[in-house]
Coordinates of C-alpha atoms in Angstrom, one line a residue:
M914 CA -17.6 -31.9 16.9
S915 CA -14.3 -33.8 17.9
R916 CA -11.0 -32.3 18.0
Q917 CA -10.1 -33.4 14.5
D918 CA -13.3 -31.9 13.2
T919 CA -12.5 -28.7 15.0
S920 CA -8.9 -28.8 13.4
S921 CA -10.4 -29.4 9.9
A922 CA -12.6 -26.4 10.4
G923 CA -9.9 -24.2 10.8
V924 CA -9.9 -23.6 14.5
S925 CA -6.7 -24.8 16.3
D926 CA -6.1 -25.4 19.9
T927 CA -4.1 -22.9 21.7
D928 CA -1.7 -25.4 23.4
D929 CA -1.0 -27.0 19.9
T930 CA -0.1 -23.8 18.1
S931 CA 1.6 -21.5 20.5
G932 CA 2.8 -24.2 23.1
G933 CA 4.2 -26.8 20.9
L934 CA 7.8 -25.9 21.6
L935 CA 7.1 -25.7 25.4
A936 CA 5.2 -29.0 25.3
T937 CA 8.5 -30.7 24.3
I938 CA 10.6 -29.3 27.0
V939 CA 8.2 -28.7 30.0
P940 CA 7.7 -31.9 32.1
D941 CA 4.3 -33.3 32.0
A942 CA 4.0 -33.1 35.8
I943 CA 4.1 -29.3 35.3
R944 CA 1.8 -29.3 32.2
R945 CA -0.8 -31.4 34.2
N946 CA -1.0 -29.0 37.1
F947 CA -2.6 -25.6 36.5
A948 CA -1.6 -24.2 40.0
L949 CA 2.1 -25.3 39.4
K950 CA 2.3 -23.6 36.0
F951 CA 0.4 -20.6 37.2
G952 CA 3.1 -20.2 40.1
I953 CA 6.0 -20.8 37.8
V954 CA 4.6 -18.0 35.5
L955 CA 3.8 -15.8 38.5
V956 CA 7.5 -16.4 39.5
V957 CA 8.7 -15.6 36.1
M958 CA 6.4 -12.4 36.0
A959 CA 7.9 -11.1 39.4
L960 CA 11.4 -11.9 38.4
S961 CA 11.0 -10.2 35.3
V962 CA 9.2 -7.1 36.8
G963 CA 11.9 -7.0 39.3
A964 CA 14.6 -7.2 36.8
I965 CA 13.0 -4.5 34.7
G966 CA 12.5 -2.5 37.8
L967 CA 16.0 -2.7 38.8
L968 CA 17.3 -2.0 35.2
A969 CA 14.9 1.0 35.0
T970 CA 15.9 2.3 38.5
D971 CA 19.6 2.0 37.5
Q972 CA 19.0 3.8 34.3
V973 CA 17.0 6.7 36.1
R974 CA 19.7 6.8 38.7
T975 CA 22.4 7.1 35.9
Y976 CA 20.4 9.6 34.1
T977 CA 19.7 11.7 37.2
E978 CA 23.4 11.3 38.4
N979 CA 24.6 12.7 35.2
Q980 CA 22.2 15.6 35.2
V981 CA 23.5 16.5 38.7
T982 CA 27.1 15.9 37.6
D983 CA 26.4 18.1 34.7
E984 CA 24.9 20.8 36.8
Y985 CA 27.6 20.7 39.5
R986 CA 30.2 20.9 36.5
G987 CA 28.3 24.0 35.5
V988 CA 28.5 25.5 39.0
A989 CA 32.3 25.1 39.0
A990 CA 32.5 26.7 35.5
Q991 CA 30.2 29.6 36.8
E992 CA 32.5 30.2 39.8
G993 CA 35.5 30.1 37.5
D994 CA 34.0 32.7 35.3
I995 CA 33.3 34.9 38.3
I996 CA 37.1 35.0 39.2
E997 CA 38.2 35.2 35.6
Q998 CA 36.1 38.2 35.1
W999 CA 37.6 39.7 38.3
F1000 CA 41.0 39.2 37.1
E1001 CA 40.2 40.6 33.6
R1002 CA 38.5 43.6 35.0
N1003 CA 41.5 44.3 37.5
R1004 CA 44.0 43.9 34.3
L1005 CA 42.3 46.4 32.4
S1006 CA 42.1 48.8 35.1
V1007 CA 45.9 48.6 36.1
Q1008 CA 46.7 48.8 32.2
F1009 CA 44.6 51.9 31.9
V1010 CA 46.2 53.6 35.0
S1011 CA 49.9 52.7 33.8
S1012 CA 49.4 54.3 30.5
S1013 CA 49.3 58.0 31.7
S1014 CA 52.4 59.9 31.3
V1015 CA 51.9 61.7 34.6
W1016 CA 54.1 58.9 36.1
T1017 CA 57.1 60.3 35.0
S1018 CA 57.1 63.4 37.3
D1019 CA 59.4 63.7 40.3
D1020 CA 57.1 65.6 42.4
A1021 CA 56.3 63.0 45.0
A1022 CA 53.4 65.3 46.3
D1023 CA 51.8 65.3 43.0
L1024 CA 52.2 61.7 42.3
R1025 CA 50.8 60.8 45.6
A1026 CA 47.8 62.9 45.0
E1027 CA 47.5 61.5 41.4
L1028 CA 47.5 58.1 42.9
R1029 CA 44.6 58.8 45.6
N1030 CA 42.7 60.4 42.5
R1031 CA 42.9 57.3 40.4
K1032 CA 42.2 55.0 43.6
A1033 CA 39.0 57.0 44.1
G1034 CA 38.0 56.4 40.5
L1035 CA 38.6 52.5 40.6
S1036 CA 36.5 49.9 42.0
A1037 CA 35.8 49.4 45.8
D1038 CA 38.1 46.4 45.8
V1039 CA 41.3 48.5 45.3
A1040 CA 43.1 48.5 48.8
N1041 CA 46.3 50.4 47.8
V1042 CA 47.9 52.0 44.6
H1043 CA 51.7 52.3 44.4
L1044 CA 54.3 53.8 42.0
V1045 CA 57.3 51.6 42.2
E1046 CA 60.8 52.3 40.7
R1047 CA 63.2 49.3 40.3
Q1048 CA 66.9 49.8 40.9
V1049 CA 69.7 47.5 39.9
V1050 CA 69.9 46.1 43.6
E1051 CA 66.5 47.0 45.2
S1052 CA 63.1 48.7 44.3
N1053 CA 61.5 51.6 46.2
I1054 CA 58.2 53.1 46.6
V1055 CA 58.1 56.3 44.7
A1056 CA 54.6 57.3 45.6
S1057 CA 51.8 55.5 47.4
T1058 CA 48.2 55.8 48.7
S1059 CA 49.4 53.9 52.1
L1060 CA 53.2 53.8 52.2
S1061 CA 55.9 56.4 52.5
A1062 CA 58.1 57.4 49.6
G1063 CA 61.4 55.7 49.5
T1064 CA 60.2 52.5 51.3
N1065 CA 61.9 49.5 50.1
V1066 CA 59.3 47.0 48.8
S1067 CA 61.0 44.0 50.3
T1068 CA 60.5 45.3 53.8
V1069 CA 56.7 45.7 53.3
D1070 CA 56.1 42.2 51.6
R1071 CA 56.1 43.4 48.1
G1072 CA 59.3 41.7 47.0
W1073 CA 57.4 39.9 44.2
T1074 CA 57.4 43.2 42.3
T1075 CA 61.3 43.0 42.0
D1076 CA 61.4 39.6 40.4
T1077 CA 58.8 40.3 37.9
E1078 CA 59.9 40.6 34.3
F1079 CA 58.0 42.3 31.5
N1080 CA 58.3 41.8 27.7
R1081 CA 56.2 44.7 26.4
A1082 CA 54.7 48.0 27.4
G1083 CA 51.1 47.6 28.6
E1084 CA 51.6 44.1 30.0
V1085 CA 50.0 43.3 33.3
V1086 CA 51.3 40.7 35.9
H1087 CA 49.7 39.6 39.0
S1088 CA 50.7 38.2 42.5
S1089 CA 49.7 35.7 44.7
V1090 CA 47.5 36.5 47.6
Y1091 CA 49.6 38.1 50.5
Q1092 CA 48.7 39.8 53.6
T1093 CA 48.7 43.7 54.0
Q1094 CA 47.5 46.3 56.6
A1095 CA 44.3 46.4 54.5
G1096 CA 43.9 42.5 54.6
P1097 CA 44.7 39.8 52.0
V1098 CA 45.1 41.3 48.5
V1099 CA 46.2 40.5 45.1
G1100 CA 48.7 42.7 43.3
F1101 CA 48.6 43.6 39.7
M1102 CA 51.6 45.5 38.2
S1103 CA 52.2 47.1 34.8
P1104 CA 55.1 49.2 33.5
V1105 CA 54.8 52.9 32.9
D1106 CA 55.1 53.5 29.0
A1107 CA 57.4 56.6 29.3
S1108 CA 59.8 55.1 32.0
Q1109 CA 60.6 51.3 31.9
N1110 CA 62.0 51.4 35.5
R1111 CA 58.8 52.6 37.0
Y1112 CA 55.7 50.4 37.6
I1113 CA 52.0 51.0 38.6
V1114 CA 51.0 48.3 41.4
I1115 CA 47.4 48.1 42.3
E1116 CA 46.5 46.0 45.2
Y1117 CA 42.9 44.5 45.1
S1118 CA 41.3 43.0 48.3
I1119 CA 40.0 39.6 47.8
A1120 CA 37.1 40.2 50.4
G1121 CA 34.7 41.2 47.8
I1122 CA 35.3 38.5 45.3
T1123 CA 35.2 35.9 48.0
E1124 CA 31.8 37.1 49.0
S1125 CA 30.6 36.8 45.4
L1126 CA 31.3 33.0 45.5
Q1127 CA 28.1 31.1 46.1
G1128 CA 29.5 27.5 47.5
T1129 CA 28.0 27.9 50.8
E1130 CA 24.6 29.1 49.3
R1131 CA 24.1 26.2 46.9
S1132 CA 24.4 23.4 49.4
A1133 CA 24.8 23.0 53.2
G1134 CA 28.4 22.4 54.2
G1135 CA 29.6 23.5 50.8
F1136 CA 32.3 26.0 50.1
T1137 CA 34.5 27.2 47.2
Q1138 CA 38.4 27.5 47.2
V1139 CA 40.9 28.7 44.8
V1140 CA 44.3 27.0 44.9
N1141 CA 47.4 27.8 43.1
A1142 CA 50.0 25.5 41.4
S1143 CA 51.8 25.1 44.7
N1144 CA 48.6 23.8 46.4
V1145 CA 48.2 26.9 48.6
V1146 CA 44.7 28.2 49.1
M1147 CA 44.3 31.6 47.5
F1148 CA 40.7 32.1 48.1
D1149 CA 38.8 30.4 50.8
E1150 CA 35.0 31.0 51.1
G1151 CA 34.1 30.8 54.9
P1152 CA 30.8 29.5 56.4
D1153 CA 29.3 32.9 56.6
G1154 CA 30.5 33.7 53.0
G1155 CA 33.6 35.8 53.9
V1156 CA 37.2 34.9 54.0
G1157 CA 37.8 31.4 55.4
D1158 CA 40.5 30.4 57.9
A1159 CA 42.2 28.2 55.3
L1160 CA 43.5 31.1 53.3
L1161 CA 47.2 30.8 52.4
E1162 CA 47.2 27.5 53.9
P1163 CA 48.2 24.2 52.1
Y1164 CA 45.1 22.9 50.4
A1165 CA 45.6 19.1 51.3
S1166 CA 48.1 16.4 51.1
G1167 CA 48.0 13.2 49.2
S1168 CA 47.6 12.5 45.5
G1169 CA 44.0 11.6 46.2
A1170 CA 42.9 14.9 47.5
T1171 CA 44.9 16.9 44.9
K1172 CA 43.5 14.9 42.0
P1173 CA 41.0 17.7 41.0
I1174 CA 44.0 20.0 40.7
S1175 CA 45.8 17.8 38.4
D1176 CA 42.6 17.2 36.4
A1177 CA 41.9 20.8 36.0
N1178 CA 45.6 21.5 34.6
D1179 CA 44.7 18.8 32.1
L1180 CA 41.7 20.7 31.1
R1181 CA 43.8 23.7 30.1
S1182 CA 45.3 21.6 27.3
R1183 CA 41.9 20.4 26.1
D1184 CA 40.3 23.8 26.2
R1185 CA 37.4 22.6 28.6
E1186 CA 35.9 24.7 31.1
A1187 CA 35.2 22.4 34.1
G1188 CA 35.0 19.0 35.6
V1189 CA 33.7 17.0 38.6
V1190 CA 35.1 14.2 40.9
A1191 CA 31.8 12.8 42.2
T1192 CA 33.2 10.8 45.2
M1193 CA 36.0 12.2 47.2
P1194 CA 37.2 10.2 50.4
A1195 CA 36.4 11.7 53.8
N1196 CA 39.0 13.4 56.0
S1197 CA 41.2 14.9 53.3
V1198 CA 39.2 18.1 52.9
L1199 CA 35.9 17.4 54.7
D1200 CA 35.0 14.9 57.4
E1201 CA 32.7 13.1 55.1
K1202 CA 32.5 11.8 51.7
Y1203 CA 32.4 14.8 49.4
T1204 CA 32.1 15.9 45.7
V1205 CA 34.2 18.6 44.1
G1206 CA 33.9 20.6 40.9
Y1207 CA 37.0 22.1 39.3
S1208 CA 37.6 24.8 36.8
P1209 CA 41.1 26.3 35.6
I1210 CA 41.3 30.1 35.6
E1211 CA 42.4 31.3 32.4
G1212 CA 45.6 33.5 32.4
T1213 CA 46.8 32.1 35.8
D1214 CA 47.9 28.6 37.3
W1215 CA 45.0 28.8 39.8
V1216 CA 42.1 26.4 40.0
V1217 CA 38.6 26.8 41.3
L1218 CA 37.4 24.1 43.7
V1219 CA 33.8 23.9 44.6
H1220 CA 33.2 21.5 47.6
A1221 CA 30.0 20.0 48.7
P1222 CA 29.0 16.8 50.9
Y1223 CA 28.2 13.9 48.8
S1224 CA 24.9 13.6 50.3
A1225 CA 24.0 17.1 49.6
V1226 CA 24.9 16.8 45.9
F1227 CA 23.7 13.3 45.2
G1228 CA 21.2 12.7 47.8
F1229 CA 18.5 13.2 45.3
V1230 CA 20.0 10.6 43.2
E1231 CA 20.2 8.2 46.2
N1232 CA 16.6 9.0 46.9
V1233 CA 15.6 8.2 43.3
Q1234 CA 17.5 4.9 43.5
L1235 CA 15.9 4.2 46.9
Y1236 CA 12.5 5.0 45.7
G1237 CA 13.0 2.8 42.5
L1238 CA 14.2 -0.1 44.5
A1239 CA 11.2 0.2 46.9
G1240 CA 8.7 0.4 44.1
T1241 CA 10.3 -2.5 42.4
A1242 CA 10.0 -4.5 45.6
L1243 CA 6.5 -3.3 46.1
M1244 CA 5.6 -4.3 42.6
V1245 CA 7.1 -7.7 43.1
L1246 CA 5.2 -8.2 46.2
L1247 CA 2.0 -7.0 44.8
I1248 CA 2.4 -9.3 41.7
G1249 CA 3.3 -12.3 44.0
G1250 CA 0.5 -11.5 46.4
V1251 CA -2.4 -10.8 44.2
G1252 CA -1.2 -13.4 41.7
A1253 CA -1.0 -16.0 44.4
A1254 CA -4.5 -15.3 45.6
L1255 CA -6.0 -15.2 42.0
G1256 CA -4.1 -18.4 41.1
Y1257 CA -5.3 -20.3 44.2
N1258 CA -8.8 -19.3 43.6
T1259 CA -8.5 -20.1 40.0
A1260 CA -6.8 -23.4 40.5
T1261 CA -9.4 -24.4 43.1
S1262 CA -12.3 -23.8 40.7
I1263 CA -10.6 -25.5 37.9
D1264 CA -9.9 -28.5 40.0
R1265 CA -13.4 -28.6 41.2
L1266 CA -14.6 -28.5 37.5
T1267 CA -12.0 -31.1 36.7
R1268 CA -13.6 -33.7 39.2
K1269 CA -16.9 -33.1 38.0
T1270 CA -16.0 -33.6 34.4
D1271 CA -14.3 -36.8 35.6
Q1272 CA -17.6 -38.0 37.2
M1273 CA -19.5 -37.0 33.7
R1274 CA -16.8 -39.0 31.9
Q1275 CA -17.7 -42.1 34.1
G1276 CA -21.4 -41.6 33.2
N1277 CA -22.8 -39.6 35.9
L1278 CA -24.8 -36.9 34.0
D1279 CA -26.7 -35.8 37.2
V1280 CA -23.6 -34.2 38.7
D1281 CA -24.2 -30.6 40.0
I1282 CA -22.1 -28.1 37.8
S1283 CA -22.7 -24.7 39.2
T1284 CA -20.7 -21.7 40.7
S1285 CA -21.2 -18.3 42.0
R1286 CA -18.3 -17.0 39.7
I1287 CA -19.3 -14.6 36.8
D1288 CA -15.9 -14.4 35.0
N1289 CA -14.4 -16.8 32.4
I1290 CA -14.3 -19.6 34.9
G1291 CA -18.0 -19.2 35.8
R1292 CA -18.8 -19.2 31.9
L1293 CA -16.8 -22.4 31.7
Y1294 CA -18.9 -23.9 34.4
D1295 CA -22.0 -22.7 32.5
G1296 CA -20.8 -24.3 29.4
F1297 CA -19.9 -27.6 31.0
G1298 CA -23.5 -27.4 32.5
D1299 CA -25.0 -26.8 29.1
M1300 CA -23.0 -29.4 27.4
R1301 CA -24.2 -31.9 30.2
D1302 CA -27.8 -31.0 29.7
A1303 CA -27.3 -31.2 25.9
L1304 CA -25.7 -34.6 26.1
K1305 CA -28.6 -35.9 28.3
Q1306 CA -31.0 -34.5 25.7
Q1307 CA -29.0 -36.2 22.9
I1308 CA -29.0 -39.5 24.5
D1309 CA -32.8 -39.3 25.1
E1310 CA -33.1 -38.2 21.4
A1311 CA -30.9 -41.0 20.3
E1312 CA -32.9 -43.6 22.2
R1313 CA -35.9 -42.5 20.5
A1314 CA -34.3 -42.3 17.2
Q1315 CA -33.1 -45.9 17.6
K1316 CA -36.7 -47.3 18.3
E1317 CA -37.9 -45.2 15.2
A1318 CA -35.1 -46.6 13.1
E1319 CA -36.0 -50.3 14.1
V1320 CA -39.6 -49.5 12.9
S1321 CA -38.4 -47.6 9.8
R1322 CA -36.1 -50.6 9.1
A1323 CA -38.9 -53.1 9.0
E1324 CA -40.9 -50.9 6.9
A1325 CA -38.0 -50.4 4.5
M1326 CA -37.5 -54.1 4.2
E1327 CA -41.1 -54.4 3.1
V1328 CA -40.8 -51.7 0.6
N1329 CA -37.4 -53.1 -0.6
N1330 CA -39.1 -56.4 -1.3
Y1331 CA -42.0 -54.9 -3.1
L1332 CA -39.5 -52.7 -5.2
Q1333 CA -37.5 -55.8 -6.1
E1334 CA -40.6 -57.7 -7.4
K1335 CA -41.8 -54.6 -9.4
A1336 CA -38.3 -54.1 -10.8
A1337 CA -38.2 -57.7 -12.0
E1338 CA -41.6 -57.1 -13.7
F1339 CA -40.5 -53.9 -15.2
S1340 CA -37.3 -55.5 -16.2
D1341 CA -39.2 -58.2 -18.2
V1342 CA -41.3 -55.6 -19.9
M1343 CA -38.3 -53.6 -20.9
E1344 CA -36.5 -56.6 -22.3
A1345 CA -39.6 -57.5 -24.4
A1346 CA -39.6 -53.9 -25.8
A1347 CA -35.9 -54.0 -26.3
A1348 CA -36.4 -57.3 -28.4
G1349 CA -39.0 -55.5 -30.8
N1350 CA -42.3 -56.2 -29.1
L1351 CA -43.7 -52.8 -28.7
T1352 CA -47.3 -54.2 -27.5
Q1353 CA -46.1 -55.1 -23.8
R1354 CA -47.0 -52.6 -21.1
M1355 CA -46.2 -52.1 -17.3
E1356 CA -49.1 -52.7 -14.9
T1357 CA -49.8 -50.1 -12.0
D1358 CA -51.2 -51.3 -8.6
G1359 CA -51.2 -48.2 -6.7
E1360 CA -48.9 -49.4 -3.9
N1361 CA -45.9 -47.2 -4.6
E1362 CA -46.5 -43.8 -6.3
S1363 CA -42.8 -43.6 -7.7
M1364 CA -43.1 -47.1 -9.3
D1365 CA -46.7 -46.3 -10.7
R1366 CA -45.2 -43.1 -12.1
I1367 CA -42.4 -45.0 -13.8
A1368 CA -44.9 -47.5 -15.2
S1369 CA -47.1 -44.7 -16.6
E1370 CA -44.3 -42.7 -18.2
F1371 CA -43.0 -46.0 -19.6
N1372 CA -46.3 -46.9 -21.0
G1373 CA -46.7 -43.5 -22.5
M1374 CA -43.3 -43.7 -24.0
I1375 CA -43.9 -47.0 -25.4
N1376 CA -47.2 -46.0 -27.0
E1377 CA -45.5 -43.0 -28.7
L1378 CA -42.8 -45.3 -29.9
E1379 CA -45.2 -47.8 -31.0
K1380 CA -47.3 -45.4 -33.0
T1381 CA -44.2 -43.8 -34.5
V1382 CA -42.7 -47.0 -35.7
G1383 CA -46.1 -48.0 -37.3
Q1384 CA -46.1 -44.6 -39.0
L1385 CA -42.5 -45.0 -40.1
K1386 CA -43.2 -48.5 -41.6
S1387 CA -46.2 -47.1 -43.6
F1388 CA -44.2 -44.2 -44.6
A1389 CA -41.1 -46.3 -45.7
D1390 CA -43.5 -48.4 -48.1
D1391 CA -45.0 -45.2 -49.5
V1392 CA -41.7 -43.8 -50.1
A1393 CA -40.4 -46.6 -52.0
D1394 CA -43.6 -46.6 -54.2
S1395 CA -43.4 -42.8 -54.6
G1396 CA -39.8 -43.3 -55.7
D1397 CA -40.7 -45.3 -58.7
V1398 CA -43.3 -42.8 -59.7
V1399 CA -41.2 -40.0 -59.5
L1400 CA -38.4 -41.9 -61.5
T1401 CA -40.8 -42.7 -64.3
S1402 CA -42.3 -39.3 -64.4
A1403 CA -38.9 -37.4 -64.2
E1404 CA -37.6 -39.6 -67.3
S1405 CA -40.8 -38.6 -69.3
V1406 CA -40.5 -34.9 -68.6
R1407 CA -36.9 -35.0 -69.3
D1408 CA -37.5 -36.6 -72.8
A1409 CA -40.1 -33.8 -73.6
S1410 CA -37.8 -31.2 -72.6
E1411 CA -35.1 -32.5 -75.0
Q1412 CA -37.7 -32.6 -77.7
V1413 CA -38.6 -29.0 -77.0
A1414 CA -34.9 -27.9 -77.1
E1415 CA -34.4 -29.6 -80.5
S1416 CA -37.5 -27.9 -82.0
V1417 CA -36.6 -24.5 -80.7
Q1418 CA -33.1 -24.8 -81.9
K1419 CA -34.5 -25.6 -85.4
I1420 CA -36.7 -22.5 -85.2
S1421 CA -33.6 -20.6 -84.2
D1422 CA -31.8 -21.7 -87.2
D1423 CA -34.5 -21.0 -89.7
A1424 CA -34.9 -17.4 -88.1
Y1425 CA -31.3 -16.8 -88.6
D1426 CA -31.5 -17.9 -92.4
Q1427 CA -34.5 -15.5 -92.7
K1428 CA -32.7 -12.8 -91.0
D1429 CA -29.8 -13.1 -93.4
R1430 CA -32.1 -13.1 -96.5
L1431 CA -34.2 -10.0 -95.3
Q1432 CA -30.9 -8.2 -94.5
T1433 CA -29.5 -8.8 -98.0
L1434 CA -32.8 -7.8 -99.6
S1435 CA -32.9 -4.6 -97.5
E1436 CA -29.4 -3.7 -98.5
D1437 CA -30.0 -4.4 -102.2
L1438 CA -33.2 -2.2 -102.1
D1439 CA -31.4 0.6 -100.4
H1440 CA -28.7 0.3 -103.0
L1441 CA -31.4 0.4 -105.8
V1442 CA -32.9 3.6 -104.2
E1443 CA -29.5 5.3 -104.0
T1444 CA -29.0 4.6 -107.6
L1445 CA -32.5 5.9 -108.7
E1446 CA -32.0 9.1 -106.6
Q1447 CA -28.6 9.7 -108.3
L1448 CA -30.2 9.0 -111.7
E1449 CA -33.0 11.6 -110.9
A1450 CA -30.5 14.0 -109.9
E1451 CA -28.4 13.5 -113.0
N1452 CA -31.6 13.6 -115.4
P1453 CA -34.1 16.3 -114.1
E1454 CA -36.2 15.3 -116.9
V1455 CA -36.7 12.0 -115.5
D1456 CA -39.6 12.0 -112.9
M1457 CA -39.8 9.1 -110.7
G1458 CA -42.8 10.4 -108.7
D1459 CA -43.9 8.3 -105.8
S1460 CA -41.8 5.3 -106.7
L1461 CA -38.9 6.5 -104.7
S1462 CA -40.9 6.9 -101.6
E1463 CA -42.4 3.4 -102.1
F1464 CA -39.0 2.1 -102.4
R1465 CA -37.8 3.7 -99.4
T1466 CA -40.9 2.4 -97.3
T1467 CA -40.4 -1.1 -98.5
A1468 CA -36.7 -0.9 -97.4
T1469 CA -37.7 0.3 -94.0
T1470 CA -40.2 -2.6 -93.7
L1471 CA -37.6 -5.2 -94.6
Q1472 CA -35.2 -3.9 -92.2
E1473 CA -37.8 -4.1 -89.3
A1474 CA -38.6 -7.6 -90.4
A1475 CA -34.8 -8.5 -90.1
D1476 CA -34.8 -7.0 -86.5
T1477 CA -37.9 -9.0 -85.6
S1478 CA -36.2 -12.1 -86.8
E1479 CA -33.4 -11.3 -84.7
D1480 CA -35.4 -10.9 -81.7
M1481 CA -37.3 -14.0 -82.3
M1482 CA -33.9 -16.0 -82.7
S1483 CA -32.8 -14.5 -79.3
E1484 CA -36.1 -15.8 -77.6
S1485 CA -35.7 -19.2 -79.3
E1486 CA -32.2 -19.5 -77.8
T1487 CA -33.6 -18.6 -74.4
V1488 CA -36.3 -21.2 -74.6
A1489 CA -33.9 -23.7 -75.6
G1490 CA -31.5 -22.9 -72.8
A1491 CA -34.4 -23.0 -70.3
A1492 CA -35.4 -26.5 -71.8
E1493 CA -32.0 -27.9 -71.4
E1494 CA -31.7 -26.5 -67.7
Q1495 CA -35.1 -28.4 -67.0
A1496 CA -33.6 -31.5 -68.6
A1497 CA -30.7 -31.2 -66.3
E1498 CA -32.6 -30.6 -63.3
L1499 CA -34.9 -33.6 -64.0
N1500 CA -31.8 -35.7 -64.3
E1501 CA -30.9 -34.7 -60.9
V1502 CA -34.5 -35.4 -59.6
S1503 CA -34.1 -38.8 -61.3
S1504 CA -30.8 -39.5 -59.3
R1505 CA -32.4 -38.3 -56.1
A1506 CA -35.5 -40.6 -56.6
E1507 CA -33.2 -43.6 -57.2
R1508 CA -31.3 -43.0 -54.1
L1509 CA -34.6 -42.5 -52.1
K1510 CA -35.8 -45.8 -53.3
R1511 CA -32.4 -47.4 -52.4
Y1512 CA -32.5 -46.0 -48.8
A1513 CA -36.4 -46.7 -48.3
Q1514 CA -36.1 -50.3 -48.9
P1515 CA -33.7 -51.0 -46.0
L1516 CA -35.5 -48.7 -43.6
G1517 CA -38.6 -50.8 -44.1
D1518 CA -36.8 -54.1 -43.7
I1519 CA -35.6 -52.7 -40.2
L1520 CA -39.1 -51.4 -39.1
N1521 CA -40.7 -54.7 -40.1
R1522 CA -38.8 -56.2 -37.2
F1523 CA -40.8 -54.4 -34.7
E1524 CA -44.2 -55.8 -33.5
T1525 CA -46.9 -53.2 -33.5
E1526 CA -50.7 -53.0 -33.4
A1527 CA -52.4 -52.6 -36.8
E1528 CA -54.2 -49.7 -35.7
H1529 CA -51.1 -47.7 -35.5
E1530 CA -50.2 -48.1 -39.2
F1531 CA -51.7 -45.8 -41.9
V1532 CA -51.3 -44.6 -45.3
F1533 CA -50.2 -41.0 -46.2
S1534 CA -53.2 -39.6 -48.3
G1535 CA -51.0 -36.9 -49.8
G1536 CA -47.8 -38.8 -50.6
P1537 CA -45.4 -38.1 -53.3
S1538 CA -46.9 -40.6 -55.8
Q1539 CA -50.0 -38.8 -55.6
G1540 CA -48.4 -35.5 -56.2
L1541 CA -46.4 -36.9 -59.2
A1542 CA -49.5 -38.3 -60.7
E1543 CA -51.2 -35.0 -60.6
H1544 CA -48.2 -33.5 -62.0
D1545 CA -48.1 -35.9 -65.0
D1546 CA -51.8 -35.2 -65.7
E1547 CA -51.0 -31.6 -65.9

């Protein structure tokens, strides 16, 4: 089957349908070389896989980085919550202690004892408890768990208590971190309700809250600090989890290092808990690139800063990116290596098959087409081998068919000559038959079965046609004769019917007259009987005897005779009507006989033109003329 045949059968070549656009833009030098095309496709696939791998790696890296960032943001928020809870708990404790009325007493010993009792009831973070009284110029210790009464607060680093202003009872303020004999503390102060110039001051050690921070536990080299608005470190988580060396030291210098603090202050206005700066430069806080999470502490101007080396926080992200790039490179190399080996092997097999098909195209059908491959290329080799064998077989069969065709052509010419001669003979016979000579017949010679069958069937048809025409000729003559007989007989019967109708009509008229006379006589006799009966009734002496009975019987008989005359008159009318109908029918018969006679004569003239054997003509023994004659005799 040719390519045109394949297309018309609904099977389209792949290159023609799917590669039509590429065929117009790809150079022929590339289209002709399978290895080059395969190499280009391989490069495109490798580049595509590389691009997809890079894009996927970047997306995974971005997703993982976002996850890590969100997690570290949560760490900062968690550290901030811990410190906020510490502040809130201490505020409540100071507020509760300051609300007692016992602080209005002037007994220093009682006040000192009460302070110690209250300290024992508070948390372990409480370092000292003081009752401070503020004067116009200075503030002094009224009672304390660690200081002597009358001590000026300014001389013991408690000057912050003098500058603090309160707006309402129960309000609590806190200080920055400062050093005491008990260590670094944060002071919380609240006014006493009954005396506005006295204040409860509770100092909480920051050692406990610093130990609760988990910056060092979450990552190696990490730590948490709390910095106030002046960039001074308030809490510093040391390497061992305790208070670090940077306590009360400046946090860092430069806008780059303090950016998390300014960002945290921005969060206060946006009601957000925490944020993260993923990459901070080295040597500002740490000696290496680091990450910092920040969270503002509610109720203060302090900020929690959670530090960790960038490699510790985003090391997994970098590993994901590294593994993704390595996997992408490996896939590209794998596709390139396997594809190159497969393409070279496939291209070599196809080139070998192409050379063998070129030899077949040049006429060498003995070329060896075989391969050890069992894949599609191997099946393609097998297909070309089968095609070669089939082509050789077709060539052998074509040569044999050519020889047979030459013999058949000679035989066909002889048959053709014979058929032409017989056709000429048959044509002459048919022309004679068409001219009216039905005695001609076709001859059979046994040379050709089909021509003999045509001759036999034609002869049989002509025999039947000759017989039919002969019979029709005899029938037409007989019909013409019978038409005359029928016409004559119908006229005779019609005259007789008319005479019968006239006679019956006359009988009917006589019966009508007789009926009238009998009716009149019967009525007169009835009148006479009535008169006699009346006379007999008026004259009893007159005896009529049986005369009246006889008169009545006679009247009845006359009435019956009148009824009989009426019945006979009805029957006469019926007979007259039948006679008239028969006369009308005979008129129709005469008309049809006349038309039959007119039609039979031209038919006979036409049939006489045909030449037939006399033996096919015959006379109808039971024709119409004989039937009408028998009818006339009756």
